[in-house]
mmCIF file of C-alpha atoms in Angstrom:
data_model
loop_
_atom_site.group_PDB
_atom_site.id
_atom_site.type_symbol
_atom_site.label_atom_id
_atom_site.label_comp_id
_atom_site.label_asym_id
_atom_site.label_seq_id
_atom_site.Cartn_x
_atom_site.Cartn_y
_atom_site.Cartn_z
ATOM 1 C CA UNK T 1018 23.990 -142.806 71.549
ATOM 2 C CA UNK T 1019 20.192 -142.891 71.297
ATOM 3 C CA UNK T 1020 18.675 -145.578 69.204
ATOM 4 C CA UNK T 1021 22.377 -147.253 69.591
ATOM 5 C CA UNK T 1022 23.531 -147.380 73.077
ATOM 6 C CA UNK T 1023 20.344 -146.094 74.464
ATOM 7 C CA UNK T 1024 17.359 -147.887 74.476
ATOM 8 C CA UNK T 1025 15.159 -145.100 73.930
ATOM 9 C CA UNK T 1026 11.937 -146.175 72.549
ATOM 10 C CA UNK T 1027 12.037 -148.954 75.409
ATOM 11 C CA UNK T 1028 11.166 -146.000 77.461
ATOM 12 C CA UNK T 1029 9.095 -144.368 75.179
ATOM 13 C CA UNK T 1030 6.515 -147.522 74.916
ATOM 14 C CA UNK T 1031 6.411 -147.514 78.830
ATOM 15 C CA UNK T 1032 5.875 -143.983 78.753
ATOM 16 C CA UNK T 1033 3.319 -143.700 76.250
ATOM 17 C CA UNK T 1034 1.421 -146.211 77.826
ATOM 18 C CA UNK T 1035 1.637 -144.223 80.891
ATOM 19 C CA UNK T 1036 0.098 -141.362 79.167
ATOM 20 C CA UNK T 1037 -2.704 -142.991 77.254
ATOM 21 C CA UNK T 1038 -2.899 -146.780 78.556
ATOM 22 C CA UNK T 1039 -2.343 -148.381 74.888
ATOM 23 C CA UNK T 1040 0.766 -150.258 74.942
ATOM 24 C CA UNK T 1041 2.447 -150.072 71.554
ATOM 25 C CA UNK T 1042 4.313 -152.375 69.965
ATOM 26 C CA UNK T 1043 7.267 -152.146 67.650
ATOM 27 C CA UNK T 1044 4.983 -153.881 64.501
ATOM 28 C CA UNK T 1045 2.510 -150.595 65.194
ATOM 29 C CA UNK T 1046 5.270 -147.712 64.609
ATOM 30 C CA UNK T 1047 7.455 -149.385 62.146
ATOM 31 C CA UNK T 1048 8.844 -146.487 59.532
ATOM 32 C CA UNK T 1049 7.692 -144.152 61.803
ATOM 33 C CA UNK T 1050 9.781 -141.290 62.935
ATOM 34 C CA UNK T 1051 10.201 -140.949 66.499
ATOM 35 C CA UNK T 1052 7.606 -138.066 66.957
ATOM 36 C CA UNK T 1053 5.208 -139.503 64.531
ATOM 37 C CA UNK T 1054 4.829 -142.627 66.625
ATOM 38 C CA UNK T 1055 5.332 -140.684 70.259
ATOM 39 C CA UNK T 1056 3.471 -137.035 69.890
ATOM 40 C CA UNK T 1057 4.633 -136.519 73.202
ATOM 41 C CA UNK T 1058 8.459 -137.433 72.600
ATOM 42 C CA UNK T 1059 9.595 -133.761 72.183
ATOM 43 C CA UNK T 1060 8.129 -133.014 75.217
ATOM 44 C CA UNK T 1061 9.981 -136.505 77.321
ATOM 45 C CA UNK T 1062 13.163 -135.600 75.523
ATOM 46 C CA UNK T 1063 12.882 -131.745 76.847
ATOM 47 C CA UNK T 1064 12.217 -132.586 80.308
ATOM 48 C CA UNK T 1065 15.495 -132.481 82.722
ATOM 49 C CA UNK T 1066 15.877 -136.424 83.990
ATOM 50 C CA UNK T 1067 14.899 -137.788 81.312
ATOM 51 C CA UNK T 1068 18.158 -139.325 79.979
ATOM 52 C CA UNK T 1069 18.788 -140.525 83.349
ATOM 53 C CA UNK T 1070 16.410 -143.100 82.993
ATOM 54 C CA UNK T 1071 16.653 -144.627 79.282
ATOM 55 C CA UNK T 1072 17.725 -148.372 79.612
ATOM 56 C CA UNK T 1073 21.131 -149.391 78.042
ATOM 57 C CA UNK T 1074 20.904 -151.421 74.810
ATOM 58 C CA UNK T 1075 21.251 -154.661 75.578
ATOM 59 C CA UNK T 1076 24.519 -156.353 75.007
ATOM 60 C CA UNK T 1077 26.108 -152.291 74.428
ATOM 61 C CA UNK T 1078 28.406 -152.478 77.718
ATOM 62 C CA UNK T 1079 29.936 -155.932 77.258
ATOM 63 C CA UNK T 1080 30.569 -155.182 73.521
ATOM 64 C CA UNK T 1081 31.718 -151.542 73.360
ATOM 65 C CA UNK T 1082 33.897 -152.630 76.135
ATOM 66 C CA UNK T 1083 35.694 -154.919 73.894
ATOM 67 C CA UNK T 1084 35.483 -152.499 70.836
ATOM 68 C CA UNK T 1085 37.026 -149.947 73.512
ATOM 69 C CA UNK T 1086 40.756 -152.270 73.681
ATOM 70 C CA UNK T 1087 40.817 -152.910 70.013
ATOM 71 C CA UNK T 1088 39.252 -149.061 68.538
ATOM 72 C CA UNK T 1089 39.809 -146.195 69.085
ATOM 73 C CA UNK T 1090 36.196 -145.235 70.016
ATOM 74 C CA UNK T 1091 34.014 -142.034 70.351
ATOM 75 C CA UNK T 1092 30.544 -141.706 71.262
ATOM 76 C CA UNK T 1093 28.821 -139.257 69.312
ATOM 77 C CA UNK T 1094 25.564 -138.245 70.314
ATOM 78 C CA UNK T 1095 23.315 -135.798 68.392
ATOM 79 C CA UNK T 1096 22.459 -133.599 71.603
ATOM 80 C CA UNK T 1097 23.395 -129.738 71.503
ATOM 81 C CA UNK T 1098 19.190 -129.616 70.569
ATOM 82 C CA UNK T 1099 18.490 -130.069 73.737
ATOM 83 C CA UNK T 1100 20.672 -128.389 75.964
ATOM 84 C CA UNK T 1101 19.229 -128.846 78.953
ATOM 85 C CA UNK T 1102 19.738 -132.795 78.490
ATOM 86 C CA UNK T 1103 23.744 -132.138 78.003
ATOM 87 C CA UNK T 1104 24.590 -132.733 81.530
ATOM 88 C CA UNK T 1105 22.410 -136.016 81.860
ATOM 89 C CA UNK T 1106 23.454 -137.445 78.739
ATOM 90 C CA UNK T 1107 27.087 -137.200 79.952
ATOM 91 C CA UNK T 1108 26.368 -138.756 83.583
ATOM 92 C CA UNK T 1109 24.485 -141.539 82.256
ATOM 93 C CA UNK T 1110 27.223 -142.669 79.701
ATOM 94 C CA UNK T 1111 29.611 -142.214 82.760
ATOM 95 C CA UNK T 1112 27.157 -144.188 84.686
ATOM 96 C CA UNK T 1113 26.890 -147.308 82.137
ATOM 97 C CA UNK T 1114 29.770 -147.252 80.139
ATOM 98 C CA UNK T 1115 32.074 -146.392 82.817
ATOM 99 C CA UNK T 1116 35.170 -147.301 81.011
ATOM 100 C CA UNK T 1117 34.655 -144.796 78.778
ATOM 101 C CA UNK T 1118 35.933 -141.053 79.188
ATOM 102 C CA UNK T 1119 35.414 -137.469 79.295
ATOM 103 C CA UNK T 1120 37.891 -137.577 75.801
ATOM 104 C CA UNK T 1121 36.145 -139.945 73.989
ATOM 105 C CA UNK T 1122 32.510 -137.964 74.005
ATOM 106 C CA UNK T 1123 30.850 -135.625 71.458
ATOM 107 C CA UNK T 1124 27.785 -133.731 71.655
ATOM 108 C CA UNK T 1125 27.461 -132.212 68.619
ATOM 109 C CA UNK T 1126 24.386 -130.286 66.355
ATOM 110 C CA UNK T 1127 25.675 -132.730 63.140
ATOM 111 C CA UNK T 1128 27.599 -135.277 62.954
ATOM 112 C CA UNK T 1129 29.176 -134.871 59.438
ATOM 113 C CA UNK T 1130 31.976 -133.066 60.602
ATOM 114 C CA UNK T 1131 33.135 -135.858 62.711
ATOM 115 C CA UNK T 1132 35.683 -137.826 60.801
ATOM 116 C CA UNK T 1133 36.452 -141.671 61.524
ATOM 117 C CA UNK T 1134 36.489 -144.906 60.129
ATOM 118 C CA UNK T 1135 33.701 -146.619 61.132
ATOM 119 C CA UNK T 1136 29.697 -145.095 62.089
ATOM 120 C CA UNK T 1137 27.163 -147.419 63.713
ATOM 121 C CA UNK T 1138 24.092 -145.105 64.339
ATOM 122 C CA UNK T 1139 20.058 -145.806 63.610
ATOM 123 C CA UNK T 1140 19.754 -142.464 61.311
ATOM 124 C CA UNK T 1141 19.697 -142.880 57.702
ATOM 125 C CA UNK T 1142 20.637 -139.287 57.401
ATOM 126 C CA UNK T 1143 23.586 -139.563 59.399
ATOM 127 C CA UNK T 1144 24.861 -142.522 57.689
ATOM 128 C CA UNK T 1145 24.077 -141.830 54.044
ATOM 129 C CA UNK T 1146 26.310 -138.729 54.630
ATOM 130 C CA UNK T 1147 29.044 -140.692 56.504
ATOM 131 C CA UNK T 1148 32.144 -141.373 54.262
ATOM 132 C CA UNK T 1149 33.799 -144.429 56.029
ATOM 133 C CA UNK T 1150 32.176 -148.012 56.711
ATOM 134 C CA UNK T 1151 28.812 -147.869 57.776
ATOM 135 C CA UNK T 1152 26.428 -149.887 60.135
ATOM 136 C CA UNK T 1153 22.799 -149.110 60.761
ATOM 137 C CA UNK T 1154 21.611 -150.360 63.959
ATOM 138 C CA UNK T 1155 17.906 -151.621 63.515
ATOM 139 C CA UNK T 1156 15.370 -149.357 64.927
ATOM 140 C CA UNK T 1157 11.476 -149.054 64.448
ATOM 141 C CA UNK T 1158 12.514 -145.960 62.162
ATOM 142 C CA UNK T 1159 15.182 -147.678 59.887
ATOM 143 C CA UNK T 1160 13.099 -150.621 59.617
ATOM 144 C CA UNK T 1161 11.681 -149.835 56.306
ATOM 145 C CA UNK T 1162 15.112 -148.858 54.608
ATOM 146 C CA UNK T 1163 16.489 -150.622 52.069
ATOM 147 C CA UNK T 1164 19.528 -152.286 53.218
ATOM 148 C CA UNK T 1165 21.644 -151.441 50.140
ATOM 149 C CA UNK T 1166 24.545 -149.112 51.543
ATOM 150 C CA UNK T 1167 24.883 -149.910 54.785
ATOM 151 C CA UNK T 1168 25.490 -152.939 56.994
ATOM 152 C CA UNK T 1169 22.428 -153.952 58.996
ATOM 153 C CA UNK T 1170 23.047 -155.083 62.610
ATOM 154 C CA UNK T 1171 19.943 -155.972 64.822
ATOM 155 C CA UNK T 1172 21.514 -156.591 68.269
ATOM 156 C CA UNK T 1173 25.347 -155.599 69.444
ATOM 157 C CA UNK T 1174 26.345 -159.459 69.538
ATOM 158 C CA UNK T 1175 26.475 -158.924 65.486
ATOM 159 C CA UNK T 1176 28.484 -155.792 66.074
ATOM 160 C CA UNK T 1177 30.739 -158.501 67.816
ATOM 161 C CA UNK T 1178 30.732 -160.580 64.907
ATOM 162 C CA UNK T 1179 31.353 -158.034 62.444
ATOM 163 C CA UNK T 1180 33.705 -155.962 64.081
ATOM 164 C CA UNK T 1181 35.942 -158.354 66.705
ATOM 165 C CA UNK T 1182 35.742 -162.105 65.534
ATOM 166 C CA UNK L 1277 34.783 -121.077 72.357
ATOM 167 C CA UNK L 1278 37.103 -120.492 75.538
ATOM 168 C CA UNK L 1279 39.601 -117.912 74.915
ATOM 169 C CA UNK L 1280 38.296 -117.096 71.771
ATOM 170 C CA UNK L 1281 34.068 -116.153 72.202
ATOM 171 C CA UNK L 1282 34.631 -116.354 75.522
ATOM 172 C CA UNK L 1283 37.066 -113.736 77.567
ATOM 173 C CA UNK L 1284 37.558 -116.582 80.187
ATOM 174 C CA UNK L 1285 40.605 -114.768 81.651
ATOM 175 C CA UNK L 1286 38.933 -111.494 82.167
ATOM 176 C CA UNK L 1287 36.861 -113.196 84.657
ATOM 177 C CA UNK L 1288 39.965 -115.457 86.048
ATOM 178 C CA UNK L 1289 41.886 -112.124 86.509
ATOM 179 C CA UNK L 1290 38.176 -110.836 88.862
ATOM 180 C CA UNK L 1291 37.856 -114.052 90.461
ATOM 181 C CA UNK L 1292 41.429 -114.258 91.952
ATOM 182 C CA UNK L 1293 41.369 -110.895 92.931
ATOM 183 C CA UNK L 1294 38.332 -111.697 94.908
ATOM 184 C CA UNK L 1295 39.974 -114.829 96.502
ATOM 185 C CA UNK L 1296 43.161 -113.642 97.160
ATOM 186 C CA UNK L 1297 43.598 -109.722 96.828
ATOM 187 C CA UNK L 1298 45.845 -109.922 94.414
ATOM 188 C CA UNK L 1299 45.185 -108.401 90.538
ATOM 189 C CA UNK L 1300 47.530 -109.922 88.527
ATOM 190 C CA UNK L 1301 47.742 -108.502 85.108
ATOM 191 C CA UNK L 1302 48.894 -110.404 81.179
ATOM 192 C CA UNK L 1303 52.239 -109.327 82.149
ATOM 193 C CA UNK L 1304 52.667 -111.688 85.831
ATOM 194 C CA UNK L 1305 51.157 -114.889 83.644
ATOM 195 C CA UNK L 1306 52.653 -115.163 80.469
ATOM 196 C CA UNK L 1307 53.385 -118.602 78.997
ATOM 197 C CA UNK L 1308 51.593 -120.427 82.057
ATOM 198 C CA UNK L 1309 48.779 -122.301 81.683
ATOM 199 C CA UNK L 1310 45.554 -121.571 82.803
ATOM 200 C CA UNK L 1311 46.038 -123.915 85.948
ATOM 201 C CA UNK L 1312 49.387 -122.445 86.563
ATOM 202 C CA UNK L 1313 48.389 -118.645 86.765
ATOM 203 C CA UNK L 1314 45.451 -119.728 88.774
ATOM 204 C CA UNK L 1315 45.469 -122.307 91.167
ATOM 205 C CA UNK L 1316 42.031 -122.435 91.510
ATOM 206 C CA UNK L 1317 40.809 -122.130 88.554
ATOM 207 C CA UNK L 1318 39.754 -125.870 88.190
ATOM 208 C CA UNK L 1319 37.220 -124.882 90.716
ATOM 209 C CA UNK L 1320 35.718 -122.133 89.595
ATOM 210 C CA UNK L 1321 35.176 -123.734 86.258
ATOM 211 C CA UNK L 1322 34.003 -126.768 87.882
ATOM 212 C CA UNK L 1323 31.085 -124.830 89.746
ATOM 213 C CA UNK L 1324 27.882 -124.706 87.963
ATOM 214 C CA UNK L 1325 26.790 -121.433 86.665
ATOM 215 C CA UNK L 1326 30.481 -120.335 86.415
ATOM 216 C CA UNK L 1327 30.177 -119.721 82.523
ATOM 217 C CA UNK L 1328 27.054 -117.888 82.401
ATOM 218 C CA UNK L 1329 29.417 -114.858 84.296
ATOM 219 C CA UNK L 1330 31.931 -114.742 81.416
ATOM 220 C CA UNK L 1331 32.334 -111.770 79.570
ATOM 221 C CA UNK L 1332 32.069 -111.533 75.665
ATOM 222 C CA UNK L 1333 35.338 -111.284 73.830
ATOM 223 C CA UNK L 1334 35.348 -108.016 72.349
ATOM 224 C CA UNK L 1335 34.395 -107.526 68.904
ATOM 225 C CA UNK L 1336 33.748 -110.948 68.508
ATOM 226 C CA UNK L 1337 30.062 -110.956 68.521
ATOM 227 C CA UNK L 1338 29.627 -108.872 65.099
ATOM 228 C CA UNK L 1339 32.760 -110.449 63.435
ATOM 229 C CA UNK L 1340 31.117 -114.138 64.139
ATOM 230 C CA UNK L 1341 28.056 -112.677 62.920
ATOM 231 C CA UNK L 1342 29.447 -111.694 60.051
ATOM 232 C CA UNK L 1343 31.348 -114.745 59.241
ATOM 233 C CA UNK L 1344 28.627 -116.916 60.134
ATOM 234 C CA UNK L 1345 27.111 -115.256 56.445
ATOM 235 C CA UNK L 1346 29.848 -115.887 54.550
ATOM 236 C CA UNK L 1347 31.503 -119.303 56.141
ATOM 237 C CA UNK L 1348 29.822 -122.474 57.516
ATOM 238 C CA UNK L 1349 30.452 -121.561 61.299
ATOM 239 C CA UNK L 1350 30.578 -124.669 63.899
ATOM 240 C CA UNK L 1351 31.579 -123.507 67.463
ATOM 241 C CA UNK L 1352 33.701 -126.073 69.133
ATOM 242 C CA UNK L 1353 34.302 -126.699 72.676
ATOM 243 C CA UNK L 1354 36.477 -128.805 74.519
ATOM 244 C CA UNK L 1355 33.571 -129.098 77.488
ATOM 245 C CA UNK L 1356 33.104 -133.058 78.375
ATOM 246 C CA UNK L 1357 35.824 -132.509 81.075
ATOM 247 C CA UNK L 1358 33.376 -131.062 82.963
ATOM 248 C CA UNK L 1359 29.688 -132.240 82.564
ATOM 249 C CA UNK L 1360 27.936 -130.035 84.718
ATOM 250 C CA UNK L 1361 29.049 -126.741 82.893
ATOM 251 C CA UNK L 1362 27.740 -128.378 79.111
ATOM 252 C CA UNK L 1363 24.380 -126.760 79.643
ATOM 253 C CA UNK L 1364 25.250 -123.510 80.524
ATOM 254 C CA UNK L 1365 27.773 -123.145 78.187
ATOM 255 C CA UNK L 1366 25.229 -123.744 75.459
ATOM 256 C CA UNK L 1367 23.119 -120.800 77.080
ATOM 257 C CA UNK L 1368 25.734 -118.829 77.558
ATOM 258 C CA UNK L 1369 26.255 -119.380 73.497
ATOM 259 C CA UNK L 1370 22.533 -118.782 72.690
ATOM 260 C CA UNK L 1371 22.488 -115.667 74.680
ATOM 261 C CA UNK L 1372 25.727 -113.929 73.528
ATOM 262 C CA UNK L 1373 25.777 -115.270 69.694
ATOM 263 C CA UNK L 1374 21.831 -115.986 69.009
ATOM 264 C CA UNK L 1375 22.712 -116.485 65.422
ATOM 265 C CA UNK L 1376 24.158 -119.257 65.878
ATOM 266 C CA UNK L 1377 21.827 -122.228 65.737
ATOM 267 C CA UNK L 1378 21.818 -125.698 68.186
ATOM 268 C CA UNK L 1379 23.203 -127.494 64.653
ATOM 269 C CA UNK L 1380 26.300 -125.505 64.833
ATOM 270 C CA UNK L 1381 27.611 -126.180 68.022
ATOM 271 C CA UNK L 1382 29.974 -129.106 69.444
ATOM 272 C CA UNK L 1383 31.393 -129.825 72.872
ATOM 273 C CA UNK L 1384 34.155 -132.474 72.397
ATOM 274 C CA UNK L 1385 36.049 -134.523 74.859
ATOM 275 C CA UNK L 1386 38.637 -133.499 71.715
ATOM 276 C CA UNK L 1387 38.699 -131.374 68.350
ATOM 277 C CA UNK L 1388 41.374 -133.512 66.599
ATOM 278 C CA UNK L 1389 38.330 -135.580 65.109
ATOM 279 C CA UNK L 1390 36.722 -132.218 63.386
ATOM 280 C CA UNK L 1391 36.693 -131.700 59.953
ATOM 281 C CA UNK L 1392 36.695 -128.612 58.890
ATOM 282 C CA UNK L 1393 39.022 -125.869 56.698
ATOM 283 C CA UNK L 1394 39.935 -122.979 58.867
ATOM 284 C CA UNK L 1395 40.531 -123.399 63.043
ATOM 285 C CA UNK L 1396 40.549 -120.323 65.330
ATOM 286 C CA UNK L 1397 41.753 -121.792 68.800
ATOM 287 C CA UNK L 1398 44.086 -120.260 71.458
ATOM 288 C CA UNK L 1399 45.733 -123.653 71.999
ATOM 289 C CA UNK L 1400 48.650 -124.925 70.304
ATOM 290 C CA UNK L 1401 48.066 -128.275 70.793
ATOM 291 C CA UNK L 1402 44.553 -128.208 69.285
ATOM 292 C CA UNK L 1403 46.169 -126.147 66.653
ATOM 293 C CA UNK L 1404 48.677 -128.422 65.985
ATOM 294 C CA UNK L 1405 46.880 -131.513 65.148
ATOM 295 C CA UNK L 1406 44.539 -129.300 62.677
ATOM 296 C CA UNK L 1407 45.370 -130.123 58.825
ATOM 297 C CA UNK L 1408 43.924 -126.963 57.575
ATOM 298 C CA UNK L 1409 44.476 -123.465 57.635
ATOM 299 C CA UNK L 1410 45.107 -122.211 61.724
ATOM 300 C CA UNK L 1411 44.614 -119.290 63.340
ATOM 301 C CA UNK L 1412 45.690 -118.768 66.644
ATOM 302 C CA UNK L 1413 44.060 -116.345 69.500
ATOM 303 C CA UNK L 1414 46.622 -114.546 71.376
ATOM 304 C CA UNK L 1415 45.945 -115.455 74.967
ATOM 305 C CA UNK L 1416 48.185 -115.006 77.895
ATOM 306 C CA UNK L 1417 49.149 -119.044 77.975
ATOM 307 C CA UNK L 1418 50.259 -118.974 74.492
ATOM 308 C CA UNK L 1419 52.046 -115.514 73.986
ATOM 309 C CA UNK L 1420 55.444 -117.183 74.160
ATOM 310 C CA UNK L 1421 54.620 -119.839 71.540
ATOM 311 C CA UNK L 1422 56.724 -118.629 68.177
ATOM 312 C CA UNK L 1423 54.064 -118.061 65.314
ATOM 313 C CA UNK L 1424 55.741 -119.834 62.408
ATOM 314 C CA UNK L 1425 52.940 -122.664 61.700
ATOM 315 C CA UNK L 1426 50.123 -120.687 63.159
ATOM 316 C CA UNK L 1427 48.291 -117.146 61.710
ATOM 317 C CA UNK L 1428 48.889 -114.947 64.798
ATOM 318 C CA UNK L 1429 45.802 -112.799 65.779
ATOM 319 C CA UNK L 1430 45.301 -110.643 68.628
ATOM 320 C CA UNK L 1431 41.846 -109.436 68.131
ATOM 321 C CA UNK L 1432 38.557 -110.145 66.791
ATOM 322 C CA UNK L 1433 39.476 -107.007 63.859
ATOM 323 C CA UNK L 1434 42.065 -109.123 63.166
ATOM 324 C CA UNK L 1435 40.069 -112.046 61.945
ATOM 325 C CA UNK L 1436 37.851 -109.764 59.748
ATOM 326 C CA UNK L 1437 40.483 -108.286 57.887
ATOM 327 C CA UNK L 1438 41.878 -111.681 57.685
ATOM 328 C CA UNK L 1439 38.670 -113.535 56.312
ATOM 329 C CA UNK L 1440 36.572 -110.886 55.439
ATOM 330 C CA UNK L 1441 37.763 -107.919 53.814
#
């Protein structure tokens, strides 16, 4: 979900600028974790609200909307760490990817018990330990990763290509 | 996590009592489901703060404890139906089990996507759909089920001496 269908660190480059008036860029955190390149992010990602107000990835609705007819889809969404964020993590998918349901969302503490065909997600470590197909979704983290195992997607129009055309 | 961790119809049994005047007892709601033997019961779990009030199974605290040495424990919960109770479930599961860590928890729109080796579940249909070994949790709704696929337990003792002693 985050770093995939949520644009997270579009929100965390507005709200780090709020904080200490530098703007960041993606060029300035690249191969950074997260909360190497936010110190604050625990703290955003803790607070109730928050995941009411991360921008969807662009292209995500019209795409997984397709992928939704042809797959058999499930979002999967590392969240159980933050349990206060449960509740709006489920109303915003509701909210934005309406045509998804109640059935087809997980909010797990790992995802290597889920078993499918397919993973797109932004995290190295839950890829490398997926056993089906696997596309990483470019992020600021993953940009330094060697491409070598997994299928690299930048935007969800090659998520299109690769997966309905 | 329902019928299993948590003795959901212990409170069901208080709550309609309350509403209606009536205690009904195992014996009145055998075989029905949950909806069946209570009509409101979508309600009630519906309402936030409903499953911070449920009782503990009995016994089920120190066997999970115990098993959570000796097996890989992930607590699954069917709990995307209803998005405002995913938050205090997880508190209600850090409260009554503190052993068991954020990573091993999952609330699932469904659990036929889990991989894992042994299932404890009162539901047949989750059950079911498992490919390894099942146990089911005697609770009222599935007392009239026959047992031939399914390990039969009616207590928390029950799984110890089945996967622990």
């Amino acid at each position: 979900m985050d770093g995939v269908l949520a644009d997270v660190y579009s929100r965390f480059f507005d709200l780090h600028e709020e904080e200490t008036g530098i703007r960041l860029t993606v060029q300035d955190i690249i191969g950074l974790k997260e909360a190497e390149a936010f110190p604050s992010q625990l703290n955003w990602v803790n607070s109730p609200g928050f995941f009411r107000t991360i921008p969807v990835m662009a292209g995500s609705r019209k795409v997984l909307e397709k992928l939704n007819v042809q797959y058999e889809v499930v979002v999967v969404s590392m969240a159980t760490e933050f349990p206060n964020c449960l509740t709006d993590k489920q109303l915003w998918l509701m909210e934005h990817y309406p045509f998804i349901s109640w059935k087809q969302i997980v909010f797990s503490g790992r995802k290597d018990i889920i078993q499918a065909d397919i993973m797109i997600d932004d995290h190295v470590k839950n890829l490398d330990k997926f056993k089906g197909e696997t596309i990483m979704f470019t992020q600021p983290h993953n940009m330094n990763n060697p491409d070598s195992k997994h299928t690299r997607v930048d935007t969800w129009e090659e998520i299109e290509k690769l997966l309905l055309i």
